[in-house]
Every structure is written in structure tokens, then in C-alpha cells.
mmCIF file of N, CA and C in Angstrom:
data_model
loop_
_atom_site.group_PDB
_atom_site.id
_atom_site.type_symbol
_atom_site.label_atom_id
_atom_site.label_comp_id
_atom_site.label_asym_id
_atom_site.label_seq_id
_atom_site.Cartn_x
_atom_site.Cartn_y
_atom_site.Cartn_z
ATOM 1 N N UNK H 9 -14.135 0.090 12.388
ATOM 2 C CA UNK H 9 -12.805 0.634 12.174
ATOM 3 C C UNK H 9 -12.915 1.860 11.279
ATOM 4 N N UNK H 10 -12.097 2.917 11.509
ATOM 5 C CA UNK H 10 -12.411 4.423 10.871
ATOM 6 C C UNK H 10 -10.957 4.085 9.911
ATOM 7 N N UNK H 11 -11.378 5.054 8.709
ATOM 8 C CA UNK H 11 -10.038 5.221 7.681
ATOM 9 C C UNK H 11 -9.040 5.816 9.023
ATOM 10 N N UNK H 12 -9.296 6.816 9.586
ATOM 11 C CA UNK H 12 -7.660 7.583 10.152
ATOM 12 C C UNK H 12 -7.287 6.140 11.285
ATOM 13 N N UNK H 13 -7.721 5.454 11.725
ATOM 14 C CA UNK H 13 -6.980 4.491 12.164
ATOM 15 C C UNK H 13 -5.975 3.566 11.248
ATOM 16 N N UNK H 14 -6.880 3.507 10.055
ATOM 17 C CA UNK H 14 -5.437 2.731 9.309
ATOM 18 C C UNK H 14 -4.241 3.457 8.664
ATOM 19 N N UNK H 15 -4.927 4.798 8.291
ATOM 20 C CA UNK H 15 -4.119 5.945 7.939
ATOM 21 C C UNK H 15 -3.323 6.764 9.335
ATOM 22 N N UNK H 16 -2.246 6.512 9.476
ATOM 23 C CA UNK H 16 -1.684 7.230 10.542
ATOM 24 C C UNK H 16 -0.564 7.933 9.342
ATOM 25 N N UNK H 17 -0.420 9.253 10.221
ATOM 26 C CA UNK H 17 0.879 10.222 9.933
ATOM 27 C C UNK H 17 2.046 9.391 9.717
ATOM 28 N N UNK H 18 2.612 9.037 10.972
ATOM 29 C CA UNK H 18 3.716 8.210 11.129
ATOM 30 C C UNK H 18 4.209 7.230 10.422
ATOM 31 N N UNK H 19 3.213 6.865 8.928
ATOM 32 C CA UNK H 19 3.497 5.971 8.121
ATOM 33 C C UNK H 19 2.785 6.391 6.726
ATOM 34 N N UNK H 20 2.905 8.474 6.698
ATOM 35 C CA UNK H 20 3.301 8.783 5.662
ATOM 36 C C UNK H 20 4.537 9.321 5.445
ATOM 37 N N UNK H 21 5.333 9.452 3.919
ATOM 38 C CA UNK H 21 6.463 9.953 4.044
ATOM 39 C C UNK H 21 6.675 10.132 2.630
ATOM 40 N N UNK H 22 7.436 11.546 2.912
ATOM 41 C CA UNK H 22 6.818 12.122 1.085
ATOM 42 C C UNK H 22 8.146 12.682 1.202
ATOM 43 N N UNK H 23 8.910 13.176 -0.943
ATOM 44 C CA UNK H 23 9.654 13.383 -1.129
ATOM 45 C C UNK H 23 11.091 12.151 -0.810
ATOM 46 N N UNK H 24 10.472 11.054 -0.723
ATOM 47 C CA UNK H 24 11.685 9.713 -0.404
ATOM 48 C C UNK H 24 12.491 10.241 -1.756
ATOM 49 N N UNK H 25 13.603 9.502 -1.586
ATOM 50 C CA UNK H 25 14.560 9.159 -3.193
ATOM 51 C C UNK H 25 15.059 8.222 -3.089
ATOM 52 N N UNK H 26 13.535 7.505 -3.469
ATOM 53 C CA UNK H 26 14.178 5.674 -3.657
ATOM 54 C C UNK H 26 14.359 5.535 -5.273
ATOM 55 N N UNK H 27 15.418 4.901 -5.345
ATOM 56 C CA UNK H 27 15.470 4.639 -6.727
ATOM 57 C C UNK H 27 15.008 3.181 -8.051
ATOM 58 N N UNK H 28 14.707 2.279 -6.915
ATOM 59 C CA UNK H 28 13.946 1.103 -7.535
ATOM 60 C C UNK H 28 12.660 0.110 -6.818
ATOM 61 N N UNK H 29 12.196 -0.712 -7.501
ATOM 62 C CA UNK H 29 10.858 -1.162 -7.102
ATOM 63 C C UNK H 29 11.968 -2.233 -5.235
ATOM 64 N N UNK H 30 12.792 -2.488 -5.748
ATOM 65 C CA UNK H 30 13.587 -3.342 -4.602
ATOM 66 C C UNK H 30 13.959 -2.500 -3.364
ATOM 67 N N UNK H 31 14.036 -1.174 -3.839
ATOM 68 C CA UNK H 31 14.588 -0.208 -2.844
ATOM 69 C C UNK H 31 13.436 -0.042 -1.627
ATOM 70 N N UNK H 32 11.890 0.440 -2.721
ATOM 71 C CA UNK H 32 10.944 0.326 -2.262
ATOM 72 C C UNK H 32 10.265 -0.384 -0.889
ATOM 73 N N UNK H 33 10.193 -1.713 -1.975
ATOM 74 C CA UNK H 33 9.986 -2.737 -0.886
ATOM 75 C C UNK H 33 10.897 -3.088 0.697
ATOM 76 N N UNK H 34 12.270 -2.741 0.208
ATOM 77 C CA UNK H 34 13.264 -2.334 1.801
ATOM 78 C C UNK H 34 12.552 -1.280 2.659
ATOM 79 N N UNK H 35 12.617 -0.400 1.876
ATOM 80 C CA UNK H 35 12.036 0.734 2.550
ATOM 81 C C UNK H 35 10.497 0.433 3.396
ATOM 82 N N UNK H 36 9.512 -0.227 2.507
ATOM 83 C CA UNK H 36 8.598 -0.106 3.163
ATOM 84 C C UNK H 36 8.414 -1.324 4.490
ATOM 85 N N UNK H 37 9.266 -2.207 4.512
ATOM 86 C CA UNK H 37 9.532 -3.069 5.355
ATOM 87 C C UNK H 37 10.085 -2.828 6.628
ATOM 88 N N UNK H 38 11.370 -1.443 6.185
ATOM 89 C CA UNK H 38 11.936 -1.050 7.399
ATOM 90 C C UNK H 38 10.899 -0.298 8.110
ATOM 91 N N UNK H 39 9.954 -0.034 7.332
ATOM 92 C CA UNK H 39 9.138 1.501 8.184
ATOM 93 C C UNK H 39 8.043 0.448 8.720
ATOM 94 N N UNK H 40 7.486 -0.543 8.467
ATOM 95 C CA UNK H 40 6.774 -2.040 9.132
ATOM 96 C C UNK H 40 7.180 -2.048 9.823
ATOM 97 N N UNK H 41 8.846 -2.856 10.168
ATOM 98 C CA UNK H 41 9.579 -3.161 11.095
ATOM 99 C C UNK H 41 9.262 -2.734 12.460
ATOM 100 N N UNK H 42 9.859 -1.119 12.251
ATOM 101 C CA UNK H 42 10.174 0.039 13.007
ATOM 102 C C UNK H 42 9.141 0.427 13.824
ATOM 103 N N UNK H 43 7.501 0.294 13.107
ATOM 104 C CA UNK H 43 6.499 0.684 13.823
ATOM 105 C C UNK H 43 6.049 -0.212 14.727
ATOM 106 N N UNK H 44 6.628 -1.420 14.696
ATOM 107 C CA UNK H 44 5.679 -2.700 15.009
ATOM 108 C C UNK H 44 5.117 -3.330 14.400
ATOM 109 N N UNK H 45 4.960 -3.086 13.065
ATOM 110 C CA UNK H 45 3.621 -3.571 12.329
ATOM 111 C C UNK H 45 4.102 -5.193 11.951
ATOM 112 N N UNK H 46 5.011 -5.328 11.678
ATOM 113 C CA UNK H 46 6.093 -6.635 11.458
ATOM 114 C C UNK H 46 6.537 -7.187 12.494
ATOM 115 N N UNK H 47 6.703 -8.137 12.148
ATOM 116 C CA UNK H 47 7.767 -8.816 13.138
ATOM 117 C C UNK H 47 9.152 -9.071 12.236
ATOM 118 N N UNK H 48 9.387 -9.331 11.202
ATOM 119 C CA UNK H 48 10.585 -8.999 10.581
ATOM 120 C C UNK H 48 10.272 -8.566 9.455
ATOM 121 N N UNK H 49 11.425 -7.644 9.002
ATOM 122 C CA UNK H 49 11.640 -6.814 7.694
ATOM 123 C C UNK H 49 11.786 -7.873 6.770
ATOM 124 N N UNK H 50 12.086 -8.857 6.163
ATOM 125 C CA UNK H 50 13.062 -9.531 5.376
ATOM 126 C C UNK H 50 11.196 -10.070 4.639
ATOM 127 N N UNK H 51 10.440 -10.657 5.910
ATOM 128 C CA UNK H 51 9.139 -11.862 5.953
ATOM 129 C C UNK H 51 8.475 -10.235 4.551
ATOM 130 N N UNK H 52 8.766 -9.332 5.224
ATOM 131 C CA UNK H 52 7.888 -8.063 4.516
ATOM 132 C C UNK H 52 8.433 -7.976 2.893
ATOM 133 N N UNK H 53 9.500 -7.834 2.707
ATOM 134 C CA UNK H 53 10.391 -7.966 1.236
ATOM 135 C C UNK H 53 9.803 -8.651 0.741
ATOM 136 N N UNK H 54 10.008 -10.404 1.630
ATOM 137 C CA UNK H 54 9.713 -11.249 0.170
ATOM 138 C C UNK H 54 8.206 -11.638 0.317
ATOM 139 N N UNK H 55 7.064 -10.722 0.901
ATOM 140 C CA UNK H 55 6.122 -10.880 0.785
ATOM 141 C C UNK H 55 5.456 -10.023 -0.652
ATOM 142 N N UNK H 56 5.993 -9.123 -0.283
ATOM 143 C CA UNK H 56 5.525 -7.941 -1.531
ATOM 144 C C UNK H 56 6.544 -8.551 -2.977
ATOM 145 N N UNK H 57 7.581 -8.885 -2.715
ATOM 146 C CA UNK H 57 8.253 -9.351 -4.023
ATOM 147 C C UNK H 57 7.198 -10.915 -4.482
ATOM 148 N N UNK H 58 6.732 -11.871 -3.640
ATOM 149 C CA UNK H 58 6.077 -12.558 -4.073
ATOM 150 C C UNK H 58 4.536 -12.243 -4.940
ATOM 151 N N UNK H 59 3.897 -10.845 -4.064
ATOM 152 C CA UNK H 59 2.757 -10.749 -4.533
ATOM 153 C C UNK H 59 3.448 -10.216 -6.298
ATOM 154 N N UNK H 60 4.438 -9.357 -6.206
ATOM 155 C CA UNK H 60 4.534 -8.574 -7.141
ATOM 156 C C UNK H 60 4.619 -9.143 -8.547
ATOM 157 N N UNK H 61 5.611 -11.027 -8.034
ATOM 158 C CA UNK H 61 5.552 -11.593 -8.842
ATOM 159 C C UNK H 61 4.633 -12.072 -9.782
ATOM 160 N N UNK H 62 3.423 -12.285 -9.303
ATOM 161 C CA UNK H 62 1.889 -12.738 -9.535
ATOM 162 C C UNK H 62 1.666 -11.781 -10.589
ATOM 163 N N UNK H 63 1.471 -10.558 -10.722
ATOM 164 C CA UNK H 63 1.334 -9.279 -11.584
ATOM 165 C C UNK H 63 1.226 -8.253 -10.785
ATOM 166 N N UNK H 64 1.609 -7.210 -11.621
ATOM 167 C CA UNK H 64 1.749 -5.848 -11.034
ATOM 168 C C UNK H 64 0.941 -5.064 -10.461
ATOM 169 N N UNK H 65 1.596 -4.466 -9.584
ATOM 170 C CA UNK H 65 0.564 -3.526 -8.334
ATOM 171 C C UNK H 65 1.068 -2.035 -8.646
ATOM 172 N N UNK H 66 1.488 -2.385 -9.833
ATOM 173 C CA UNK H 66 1.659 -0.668 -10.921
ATOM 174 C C UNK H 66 0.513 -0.452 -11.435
ATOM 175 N N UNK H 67 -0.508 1.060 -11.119
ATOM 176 C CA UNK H 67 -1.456 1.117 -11.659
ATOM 177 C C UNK H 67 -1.263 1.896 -12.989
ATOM 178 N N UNK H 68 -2.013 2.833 -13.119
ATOM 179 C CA UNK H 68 -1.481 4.329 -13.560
ATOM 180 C C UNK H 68 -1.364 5.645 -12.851
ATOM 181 N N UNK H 69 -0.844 6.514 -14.715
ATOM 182 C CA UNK H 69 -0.687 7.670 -13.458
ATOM 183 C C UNK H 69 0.213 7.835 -12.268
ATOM 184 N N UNK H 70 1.107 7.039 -12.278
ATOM 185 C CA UNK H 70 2.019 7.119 -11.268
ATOM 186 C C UNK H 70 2.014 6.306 -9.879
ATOM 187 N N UNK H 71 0.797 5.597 -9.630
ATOM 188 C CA UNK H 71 0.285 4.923 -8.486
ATOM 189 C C UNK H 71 1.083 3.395 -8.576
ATOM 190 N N UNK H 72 1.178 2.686 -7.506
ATOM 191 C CA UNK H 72 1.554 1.540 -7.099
ATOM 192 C C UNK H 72 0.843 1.232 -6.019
ATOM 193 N N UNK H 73 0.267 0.194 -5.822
ATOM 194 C CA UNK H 73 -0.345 -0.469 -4.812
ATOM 195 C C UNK H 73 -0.298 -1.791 -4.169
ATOM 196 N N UNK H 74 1.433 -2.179 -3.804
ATOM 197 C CA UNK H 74 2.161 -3.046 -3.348
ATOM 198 C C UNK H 74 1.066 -3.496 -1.743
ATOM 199 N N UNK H 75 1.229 -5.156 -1.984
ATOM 200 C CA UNK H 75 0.556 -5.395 -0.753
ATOM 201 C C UNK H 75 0.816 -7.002 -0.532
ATOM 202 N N UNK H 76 0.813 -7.306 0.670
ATOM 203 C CA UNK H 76 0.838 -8.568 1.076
ATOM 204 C C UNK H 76 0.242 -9.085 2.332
ATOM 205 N N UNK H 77 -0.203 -9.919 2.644
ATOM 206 C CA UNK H 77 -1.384 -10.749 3.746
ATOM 207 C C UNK H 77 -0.260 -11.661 4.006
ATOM 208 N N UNK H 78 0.671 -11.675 5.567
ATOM 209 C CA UNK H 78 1.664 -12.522 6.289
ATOM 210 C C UNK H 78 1.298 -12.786 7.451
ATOM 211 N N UNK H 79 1.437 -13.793 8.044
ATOM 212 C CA UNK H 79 1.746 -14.436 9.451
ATOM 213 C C UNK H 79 2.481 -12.924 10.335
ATOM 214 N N UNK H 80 3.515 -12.590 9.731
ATOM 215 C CA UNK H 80 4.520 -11.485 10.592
ATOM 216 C C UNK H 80 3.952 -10.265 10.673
ATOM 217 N N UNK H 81 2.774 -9.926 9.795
ATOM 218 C CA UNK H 81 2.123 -8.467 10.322
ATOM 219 C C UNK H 81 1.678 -8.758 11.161
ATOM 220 N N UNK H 82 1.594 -8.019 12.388
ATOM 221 C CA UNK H 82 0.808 -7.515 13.607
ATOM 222 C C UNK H 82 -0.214 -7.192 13.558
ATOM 223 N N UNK H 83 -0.607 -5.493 12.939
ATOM 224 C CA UNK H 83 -1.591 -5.354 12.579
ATOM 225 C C UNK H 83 -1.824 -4.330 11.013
ATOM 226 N N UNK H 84 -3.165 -4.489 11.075
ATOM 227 C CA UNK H 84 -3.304 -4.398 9.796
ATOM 228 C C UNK H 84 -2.841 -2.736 9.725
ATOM 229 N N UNK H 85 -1.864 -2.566 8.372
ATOM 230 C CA UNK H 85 -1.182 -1.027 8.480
ATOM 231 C C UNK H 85 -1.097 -0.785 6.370
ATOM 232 N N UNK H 86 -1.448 0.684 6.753
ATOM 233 C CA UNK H 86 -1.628 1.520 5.471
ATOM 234 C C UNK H 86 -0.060 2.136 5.217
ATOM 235 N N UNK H 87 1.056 2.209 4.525
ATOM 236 C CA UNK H 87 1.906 2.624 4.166
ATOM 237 C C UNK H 87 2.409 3.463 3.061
ATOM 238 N N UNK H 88 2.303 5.259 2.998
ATOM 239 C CA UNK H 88 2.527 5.393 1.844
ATOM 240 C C UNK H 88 2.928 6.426 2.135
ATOM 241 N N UNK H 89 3.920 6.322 0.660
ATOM 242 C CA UNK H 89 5.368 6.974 0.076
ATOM 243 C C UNK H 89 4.655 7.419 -1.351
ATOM 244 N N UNK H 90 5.156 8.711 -0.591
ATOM 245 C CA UNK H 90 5.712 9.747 -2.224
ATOM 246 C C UNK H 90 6.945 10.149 -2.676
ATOM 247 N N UNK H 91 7.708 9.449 -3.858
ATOM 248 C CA UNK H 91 8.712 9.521 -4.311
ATOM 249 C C UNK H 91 9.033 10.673 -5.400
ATOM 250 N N UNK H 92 10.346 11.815 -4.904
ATOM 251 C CA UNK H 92 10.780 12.478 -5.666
ATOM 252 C C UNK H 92 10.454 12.146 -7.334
ATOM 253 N N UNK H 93 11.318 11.005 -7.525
ATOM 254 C CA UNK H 93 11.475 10.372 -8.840
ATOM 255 C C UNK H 93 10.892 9.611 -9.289
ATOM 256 N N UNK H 94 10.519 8.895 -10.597
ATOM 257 C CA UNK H 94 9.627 7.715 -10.909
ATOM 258 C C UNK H 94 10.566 6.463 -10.576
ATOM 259 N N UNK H 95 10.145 5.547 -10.690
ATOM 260 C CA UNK H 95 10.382 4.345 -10.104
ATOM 261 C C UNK H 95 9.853 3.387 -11.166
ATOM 262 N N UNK H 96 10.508 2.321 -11.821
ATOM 263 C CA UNK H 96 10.213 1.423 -12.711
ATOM 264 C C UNK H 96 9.497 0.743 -12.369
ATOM 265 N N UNK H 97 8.234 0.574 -12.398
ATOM 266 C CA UNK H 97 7.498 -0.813 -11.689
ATOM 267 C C UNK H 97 6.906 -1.515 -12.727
ATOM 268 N N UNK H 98 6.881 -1.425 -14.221
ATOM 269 C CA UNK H 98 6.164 -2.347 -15.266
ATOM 270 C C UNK H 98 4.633 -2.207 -14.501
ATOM 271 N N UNK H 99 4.054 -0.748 -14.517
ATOM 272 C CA UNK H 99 2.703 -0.497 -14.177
ATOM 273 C C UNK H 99 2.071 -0.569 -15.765
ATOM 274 N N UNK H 100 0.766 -1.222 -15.081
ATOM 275 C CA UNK H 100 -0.417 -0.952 -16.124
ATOM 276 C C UNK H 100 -0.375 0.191 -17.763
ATOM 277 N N UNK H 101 0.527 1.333 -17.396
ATOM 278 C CA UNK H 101 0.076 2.366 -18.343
ATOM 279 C C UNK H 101 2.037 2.060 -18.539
ATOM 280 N N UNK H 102 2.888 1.842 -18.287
ATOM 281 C CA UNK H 102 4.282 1.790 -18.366
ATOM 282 C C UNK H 102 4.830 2.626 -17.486
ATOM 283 N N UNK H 103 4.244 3.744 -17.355
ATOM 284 C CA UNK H 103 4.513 5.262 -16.522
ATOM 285 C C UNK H 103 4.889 4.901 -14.901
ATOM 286 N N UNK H 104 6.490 5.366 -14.681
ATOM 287 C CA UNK H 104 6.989 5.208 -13.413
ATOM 288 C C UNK H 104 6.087 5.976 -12.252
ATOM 289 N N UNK H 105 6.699 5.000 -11.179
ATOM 290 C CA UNK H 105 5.874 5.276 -9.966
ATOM 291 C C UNK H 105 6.189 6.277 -9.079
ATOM 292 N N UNK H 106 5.058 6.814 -8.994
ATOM 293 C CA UNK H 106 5.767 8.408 -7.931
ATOM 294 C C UNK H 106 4.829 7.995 -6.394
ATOM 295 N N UNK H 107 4.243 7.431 -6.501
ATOM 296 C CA UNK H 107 3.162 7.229 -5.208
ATOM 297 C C UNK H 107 2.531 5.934 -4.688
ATOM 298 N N UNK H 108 3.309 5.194 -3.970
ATOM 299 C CA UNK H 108 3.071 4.084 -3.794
ATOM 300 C C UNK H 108 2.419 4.377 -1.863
ATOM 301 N N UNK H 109 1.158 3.074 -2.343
ATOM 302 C CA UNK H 109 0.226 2.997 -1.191
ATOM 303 C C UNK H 109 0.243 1.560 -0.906
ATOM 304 N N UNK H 110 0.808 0.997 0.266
ATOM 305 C CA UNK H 110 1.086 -0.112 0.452
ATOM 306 C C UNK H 110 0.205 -0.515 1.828
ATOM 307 N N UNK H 111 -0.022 -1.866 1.406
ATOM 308 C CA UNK H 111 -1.592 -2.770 2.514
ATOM 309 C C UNK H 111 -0.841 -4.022 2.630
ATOM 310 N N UNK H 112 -0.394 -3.696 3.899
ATOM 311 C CA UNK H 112 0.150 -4.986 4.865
ATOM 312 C C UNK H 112 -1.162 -5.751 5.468
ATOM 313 N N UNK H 113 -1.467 -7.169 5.807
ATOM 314 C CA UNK H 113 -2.814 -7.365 6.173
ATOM 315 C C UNK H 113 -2.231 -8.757 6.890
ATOM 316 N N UNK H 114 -2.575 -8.810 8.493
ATOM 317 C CA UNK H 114 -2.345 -9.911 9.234
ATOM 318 C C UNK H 114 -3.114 -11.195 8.896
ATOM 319 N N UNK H 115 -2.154 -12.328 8.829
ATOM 320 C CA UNK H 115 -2.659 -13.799 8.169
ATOM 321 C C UNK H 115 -2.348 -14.759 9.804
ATOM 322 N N UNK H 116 -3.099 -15.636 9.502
ATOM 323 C CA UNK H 116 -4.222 -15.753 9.488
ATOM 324 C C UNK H 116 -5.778 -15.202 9.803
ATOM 325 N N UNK H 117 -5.268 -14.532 11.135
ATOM 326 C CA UNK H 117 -6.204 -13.620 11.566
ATOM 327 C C UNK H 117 -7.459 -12.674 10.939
ATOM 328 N N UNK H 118 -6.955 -12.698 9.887
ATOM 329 C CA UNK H 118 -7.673 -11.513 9.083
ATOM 330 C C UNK H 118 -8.738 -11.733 8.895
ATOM 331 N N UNK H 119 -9.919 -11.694 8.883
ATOM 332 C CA UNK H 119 -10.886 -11.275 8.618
ATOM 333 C C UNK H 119 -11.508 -11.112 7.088
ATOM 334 N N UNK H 120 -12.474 -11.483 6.285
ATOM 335 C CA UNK H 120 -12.817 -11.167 5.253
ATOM 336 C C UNK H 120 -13.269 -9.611 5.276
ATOM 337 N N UNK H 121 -13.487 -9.147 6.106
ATOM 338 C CA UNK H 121 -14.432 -7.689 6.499
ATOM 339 C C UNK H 121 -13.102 -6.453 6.713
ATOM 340 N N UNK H 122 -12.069 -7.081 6.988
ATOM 341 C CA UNK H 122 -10.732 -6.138 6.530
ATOM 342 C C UNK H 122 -10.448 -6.106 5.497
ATOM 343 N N UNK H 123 -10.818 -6.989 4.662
ATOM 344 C CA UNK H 123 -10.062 -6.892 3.101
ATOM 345 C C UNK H 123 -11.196 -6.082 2.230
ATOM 346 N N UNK H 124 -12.090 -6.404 2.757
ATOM 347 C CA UNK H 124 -13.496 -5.416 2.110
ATOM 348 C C UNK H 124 -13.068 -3.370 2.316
ATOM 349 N N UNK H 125 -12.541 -3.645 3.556
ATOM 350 C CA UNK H 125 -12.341 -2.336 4.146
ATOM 351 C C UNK H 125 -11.029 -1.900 3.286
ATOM 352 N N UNK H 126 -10.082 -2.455 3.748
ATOM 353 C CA UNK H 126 -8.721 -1.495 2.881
ATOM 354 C C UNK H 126 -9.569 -1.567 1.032
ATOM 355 N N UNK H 127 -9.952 -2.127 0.756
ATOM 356 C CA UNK H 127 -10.601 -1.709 -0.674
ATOM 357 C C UNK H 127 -11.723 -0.826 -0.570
ATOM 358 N N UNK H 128 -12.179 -0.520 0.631
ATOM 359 C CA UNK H 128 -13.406 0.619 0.163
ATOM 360 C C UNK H 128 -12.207 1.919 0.898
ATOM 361 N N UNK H 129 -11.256 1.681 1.672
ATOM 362 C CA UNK H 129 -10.365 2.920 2.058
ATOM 363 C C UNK H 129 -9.485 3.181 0.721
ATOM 364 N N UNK H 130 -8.899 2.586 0.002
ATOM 365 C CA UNK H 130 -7.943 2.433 -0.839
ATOM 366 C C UNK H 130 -9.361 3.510 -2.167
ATOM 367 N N UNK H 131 -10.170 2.736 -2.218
ATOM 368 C CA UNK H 131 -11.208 3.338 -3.556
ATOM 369 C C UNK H 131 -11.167 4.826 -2.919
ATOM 370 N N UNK H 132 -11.513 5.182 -1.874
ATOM 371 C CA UNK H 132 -11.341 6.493 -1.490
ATOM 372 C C UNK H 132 -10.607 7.078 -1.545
ATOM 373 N N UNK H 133 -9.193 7.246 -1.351
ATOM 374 C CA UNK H 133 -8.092 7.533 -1.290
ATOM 375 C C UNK H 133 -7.725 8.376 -2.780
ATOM 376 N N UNK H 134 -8.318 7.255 -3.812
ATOM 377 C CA UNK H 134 -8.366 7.693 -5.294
ATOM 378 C C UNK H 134 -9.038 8.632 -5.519
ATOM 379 N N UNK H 135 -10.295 8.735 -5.258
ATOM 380 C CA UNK H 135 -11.166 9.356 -5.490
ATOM 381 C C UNK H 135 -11.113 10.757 -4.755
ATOM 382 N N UNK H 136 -10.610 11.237 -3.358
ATOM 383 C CA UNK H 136 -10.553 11.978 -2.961
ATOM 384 C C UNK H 136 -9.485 12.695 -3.819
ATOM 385 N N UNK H 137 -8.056 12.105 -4.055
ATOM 386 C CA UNK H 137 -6.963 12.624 -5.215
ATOM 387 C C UNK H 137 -7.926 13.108 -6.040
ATOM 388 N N UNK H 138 -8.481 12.753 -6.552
ATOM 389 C CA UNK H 138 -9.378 13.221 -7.925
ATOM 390 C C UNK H 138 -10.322 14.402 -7.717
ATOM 391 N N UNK H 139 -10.962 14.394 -6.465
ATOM 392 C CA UNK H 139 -11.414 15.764 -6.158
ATOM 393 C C UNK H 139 -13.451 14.664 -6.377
ATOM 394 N N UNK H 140 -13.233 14.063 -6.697
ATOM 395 C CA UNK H 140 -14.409 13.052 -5.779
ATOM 396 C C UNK H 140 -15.080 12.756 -4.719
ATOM 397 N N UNK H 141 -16.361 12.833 -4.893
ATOM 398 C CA UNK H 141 -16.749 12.034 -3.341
ATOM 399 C C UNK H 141 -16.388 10.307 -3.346
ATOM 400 N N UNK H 142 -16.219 9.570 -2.137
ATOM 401 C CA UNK H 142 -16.016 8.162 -2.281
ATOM 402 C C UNK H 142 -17.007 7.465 -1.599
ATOM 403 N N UNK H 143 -18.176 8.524 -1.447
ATOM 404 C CA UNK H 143 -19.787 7.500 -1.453
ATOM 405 C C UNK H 143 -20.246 7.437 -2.591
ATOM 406 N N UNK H 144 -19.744 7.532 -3.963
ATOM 407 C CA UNK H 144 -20.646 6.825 -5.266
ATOM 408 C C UNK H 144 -20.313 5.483 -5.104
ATOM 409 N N UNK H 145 -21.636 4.929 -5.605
ATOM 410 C CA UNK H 145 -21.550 3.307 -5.848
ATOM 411 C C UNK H 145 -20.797 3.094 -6.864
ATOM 412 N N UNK H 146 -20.404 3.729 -8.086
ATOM 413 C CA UNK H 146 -19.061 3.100 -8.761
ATOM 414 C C UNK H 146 -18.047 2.867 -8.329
ATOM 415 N N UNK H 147 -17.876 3.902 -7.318
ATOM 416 C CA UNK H 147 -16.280 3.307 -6.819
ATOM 417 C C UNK H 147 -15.933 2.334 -6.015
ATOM 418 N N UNK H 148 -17.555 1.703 -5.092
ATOM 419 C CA UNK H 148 -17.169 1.159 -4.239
ATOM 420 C C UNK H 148 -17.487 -0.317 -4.859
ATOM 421 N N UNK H 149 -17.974 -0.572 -6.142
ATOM 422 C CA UNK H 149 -18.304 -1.455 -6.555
ATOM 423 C C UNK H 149 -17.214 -2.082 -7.772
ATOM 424 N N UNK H 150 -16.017 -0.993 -7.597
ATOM 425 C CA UNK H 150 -14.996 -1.510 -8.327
ATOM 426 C C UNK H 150 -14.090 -2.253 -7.707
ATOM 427 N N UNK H 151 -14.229 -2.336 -6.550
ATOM 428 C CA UNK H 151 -12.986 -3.564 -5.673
ATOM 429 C C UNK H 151 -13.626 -4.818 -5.290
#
């Protein structure tokens, strides 16, 4: 499986003006929904509100990395929003969220070798922001 397969256009979307971590999670459910990637919006909400509950997928720096493993994903899909405004998410550093990268991941089905993957795509993702290569072994040895 190649990064631009999980990374599609069609499920980036920049300049949103969502105004809360709840808005968010609607949002990124409807755009699940819409693509197929779901089978319902609602299963997507209270999947990410459950993980979120566990602890936060607020990193720093502005990042969020909302995610949930359901029965109702289809297939496995990369989702990310760049928000005008910060967004309260009780991240790691306190600092609101401007860039949330969200990892929907089909249950049962899944695979241990997908979850390896969205963490060596996700470590990249960072690292390329940063102006990095994402073949050092630190990065890939941090997920």
C-alpha cells in the first residue's frame, strides 16, 4: 500500500471554520460518510469521542490526531483538516488546534500491518512539515 492511496485530495480540506473539538468530529464523520468510508456518521462521532475520552489526540504545535478502529469503516481512510481558527482540544502543550489529521481504521478486518503503516505514514507527514526526510530511524521508531 503507497502513502497517496491513503492520502487522497478529496479528503483534504483547508481553511474549515469549525469552531469546537465536537464540531470537528461532525465534520469529520460527515466527510467519512459522504466518501464511503463509513457506513454511518453518528458510529464515526462516538468513535472518536470515545477514543478522545481515553486521552488526548492533541499534540503540539497545533496538531490533533483524532482516530478510531470501527466495525462501520469500510476502508481504511486518512482525513485532514486545516482550520482557520484554533480549536480547544486540551492538547499536550495547551495550544489550540489548527490541523487535525484523522485515521479511521476498519475493525475487525484490520490487519496489524495497517496500523504499523498509518504510523510510519502519519511519522512522515510530520517530518516532511518539518522539512525532514521520513527515512531516519528516529522517526520511524517513535510509533
Amino acid at each position: 500500500m503507497k502513502t497517496a492511496a491513503l492520502i487522497k485530495k478529496e479528503h483534504i480540506y483547508l481553511q474549515e471554520t469549525l469552531s469546537s473539538q465536537a464540531e470537528a468530529f461532525d465534520r469529520l464523520a460527515q466527510i467519512a460518510y459522504e466518501s464511503g468510508a463509513a457506513k454511518t456518521k453518528q458510529a464515526v462521532i462516538d468513535g472518536l469521542a470515545q477514543r478522545e475520552a481515553e486521552s488526548t489526540t492533541g499534540f503540539i504545535d497545533g496538531f490533533a490526531i483524532p482516530h478510531a478502529k470501527l466495525k462501520d469503516i469500510t476502508e481504511a481512510t486518512v482525513i485532514i483538516i486545516q482550520n482557520k481558527a484554533g480549536i480547544e482540544w486540551n492538547a499536550l502543550d495547551q495550544t489550540p488546534v489548527t490541523f487535525i489529521i484523522a485515521l479511521l481504521i476498519p475493525m475487525p478486518r484490520q490487519a496489524a500491518h495497517i496500523s504499523i503503516y498509518y504510523h510510519r505514514c502519519l511519522a512522515c507527514l510530520f517530518t516532511k512539515m518539518r522539512g525532514s526526510s521520513c527515512l531516519k530511524p528516529r522517526v520511524l521508531t517513535t510509533f
